[in-house]
Amino acid sequence: MFGILGPVLADGEVGGPRPRALLALLLLDAGRVVGTDRLIDALYGEEPPGDATNALQAQVSRLRRRLGVPIERQPAGYRLVVDPDDVDVHRFTRLARDGRQALHAGEHAEAARLLRDALSLWRGPALADVEAPFAEPQAARLAEERVAAIEDRADAELALGNTDLVPELRALAKDHPLRERTQSLLVRALSGAGQQAEALVTFEDTRERLADELGADPSPELAAAHLAALRAEPLRSTSVPAQLTSFVGREDELKRVAELLTGARLVTLTGPGGAGKTRLAIEASGPEACFVDLAPADGSTVPQAVLDALGLRETRMFGAPGDADPVRRLVSALADRALLLVFDNCEHVIGEAAALAHRLLSGCPGLRILATSREPLGITGEALCPVPPLREATALRLFAERAAAVSPQFAMDPAVVGRICAALDGLPLAIELAAARLRTIPLAQLETRLADRFRLLSRGSRTAAPRHQTLRAVVAWSWELLGVEEQDLLRRLAVFSGGVTTESAADVCGLSEVDADELLTGLADKSLLDAQGDRFRMLDTIRAYAAERLAESGELDAVSRAHAEFFLELAQTADPHLRRTEQLTWLARLTAEHANLHAAMRWAVDAAPELALRLIGAQTAYWRLRGVLSENIPLAARLLDKLGPETPPGLEEEYVLTVLSAGPSEMDRHRHRAEAIMNTLDWPLRQPHLLVAWATFAGPPDPDEPPTPMQRRMATVDDPWFRALFHFSQSYLALFNGNIDTAEPDLRAALDGFREVGDRWGISQTLDGLATHADLTGEWTRAVELTDEAIELLDQLGAIEDLAELWARRADRLLHGGDLAGAEAGYERAVELARRGGVPAILASAYLGHGLLAARRGDLPGARRWYGRALDECGGDWLSTGTRSRVLTALGRVTDDLAEAGSLHRQAVRSALSQQFGIDVAEAVEGLAGFTAASGDPGQAAYLLGLAEALRGRAPVGDPDLAALRRRLAGHPEFTRGKSTPAATARTHLSHSL
């Protein structure tokens, strides 16, 4: 073996500096001829000896004798006769190339293996002991290739979910502060390890260095890593958690699970806590599965837990409250996917988990579910796989591996360890808890203490659930070995759901952050907590035991209140940031604490209703930006019952938000009271998103009615976000009621306001409004450009459902401009996103677009099929009525049966009228006019066309064409009875005549 990736390496004696340099030159081109002039220049530089050719020949001869390897003399130079694969640099190059190709092909495990092999060939800096003119540039080139290979290997490892790369990447990034790929990999690794704060700081530091030293912006790769950190995205596309310890044994069980999954669509691993069900499920599921941890869930949040694991929202941002159906969303999103879902820890939500599993399996033929539970789910088609104790040999191996990890000096005594594992009934968790104690307790003493603890058990005096009793006993034993401060902390941590940070543990449990960090780390060392980045999580079995100790201590209410107050303060601190440039950072922080925020709500609803009201107010913007509504419905409804007929003074806004979170029936029951509050609120509001939530609930106001007190007050507020929202709402109503000219100034003012504060949601909505304006005025290229900018912003917010809607609108605008191919691609993208997000209403819009394309191309049967699919997807909320009316109109235009066409057109008008938007009513009326003309009634058709023109705002009072419009409307005197606009008269007449 020869090498230059470090000091020069050869099988024989090389000699001094000059022979080493010569050998290195020949190794760089092993098996190929190296020219004489090149060798002389490389060895001697600008001062060659007088007879350089003879000097070189002498050097080659001496090296040949020492190596015992042929160095052939050729007419043009010399050739070292060795296989390039016997030279480390050439083997490294081949392996690194193959690894990079595997990485690009998505074969991450193979890429990681090849690149690890390549990098293992390095023994230090390349050409480390070579002193010659060529050495420095060659060493620099090879060092660059080494860094690129490290980056490729890190990329592959991160794709596999490996979070152990942070120290290595941190050191590499320190050496290469301007190397963007290294920095982006570090950001990804930090984020994947749960260290979002450091990931974001790393990005900002790099961005500033690039700007200061290079005058450059971050590359797309670095920007994408930053966005993933902001969203707290997992390293890989699935949510199967990466494991930090080896998986020992269970070969038979793995084979059994694989066999069951080939024949059954629901397989449940059963067994007591600590049996290793979760780890077995992770190992059996493979990297492409989606892992759903149900431990923090309650009955109402099971569907939301699945949505979260899939990276989906249950509704669009600021979707209509009360219309969210997370189960329907899941069925829609998974209907066409082949996927394995892992439902972990089902036992405490067994009924809800079973019902959801049944619904998903019934509606999603490509779906399989692997569940873990202490009892079966009990539904048809379930295949059970009991998880037995570890066999003796496997138990000993597990104990030995875990013991060596905490005590490097551990000496295995099979007899002693065998007795310990037998006393622990072969339960993996019990074995790991015991092995963790070897850090401070010798093996023989460990056996004695366990023997004392399990004396009754070892004599066979057991209850009906021996394995459960064993685990409880070992947890209790581990508890008793803790110090008082450790016991206090572990007990109080039982109120946390979904993990704890040093900051939250210190605040809730009454410690300094230094003490909290030390105690948390100590509990993790004892296997009582699981450290994941900057968060610590407690196994459900240990959490249940800690909760019992907390209840016995008399501290439960006080610690629960401290927990709720901490997370209320966090939500209140975050709320204003969710309307500013830094909204992604704070959205990620709240998402990481979602389970704790929900746990705080559950406690406060019953124990502290006013605190619960404040929690709802502080979280409303977060819930809506994340698209989370349904899990709060039962809590909000229960809170309204707790409050009774009185609204706590000073919390009126929070009360209305609670009504809007409580589901359709509660919203109807409390609507009048909520309306009264909305009309008498003091301004400015303390809860700015109340305006958006109320508008989404109430729907658009009647344009012919005077402004409400709320609208009048809103126009007077100086806050830039409020002011932007006011201009946007005004422009929205103007635009969709045909007042196109008056809409644009408000849209521009709204855009300036939202850009000033940095609210991506507001900017994207306003850009879409400007795109609609451009579309209506025939500026289709500009409409598409504005839509593209809005899409980019929504992509940063991770709003798949809203993105689907914008892609459908983008396609509409391309269709209007005559770009049929671009429109078709846009509708396909909208369908893809809508299916992935499970958004039927957007599917309806995209299917409508495909139908319009088919009709434009003359394929009327195809158009009818698309329109039929679109109707099937239309929902019942007011936001869907415009789509329904457009589909009915389009279907009426391609229907052969005249009577059916008339019925469709009239349905379209009725549907549009229920929404109040003049622009949708105008399109429906125009379709009805076409039908009327085809039916042989040109006078009525002309009249209806006049109505459509009025509804589009093209004939306002004072317009020169008003007389012509009035002539079309002859015979309908209500048009001249003092109504403010032709649109008002048109709407009134249609309402009475249809």
XYZ file of C-alpha atoms in Angstrom, residues 16 52 58 96 109 113 158-159 225 372 451 499 551 607 611 621 697 704-705 711 717 740 767 773 803 805 831 932:
28
model
C 15.342 11.662 2.584
C 19.127 18.057 -14.094
C 20.097 9.045 -10.291
C -15.514 9.853 -2.940
C -26.903 4.692 3.348
C -20.646 3.985 3.707
C -28.154 13.955 7.944
C -30.549 12.488 5.405
C -31.319 25.169 5.748
C -47.785 -0.183 19.977
C -31.953 -8.702 45.332
C -40.337 17.632 26.654
C -49.924 13.899 43.484
C -58.678 24.979 37.482
C -55.936 31.984 32.796
C -52.437 33.765 15.945
C -66.348 33.502 10.877
C -75.018 47.742 0.584
C -75.168 48.075 4.359
C -65.297 48.914 10.708
C -56.127 53.050 14.421
C -61.740 47.604 -9.255
C -49.775 40.380 -3.337
C -56.538 43.174 -9.746
C -49.865 27.198 -1.500
C -54.777 27.626 -3.556
C -53.781 19.128 -7.381
C -81.352 32.481 -21.798
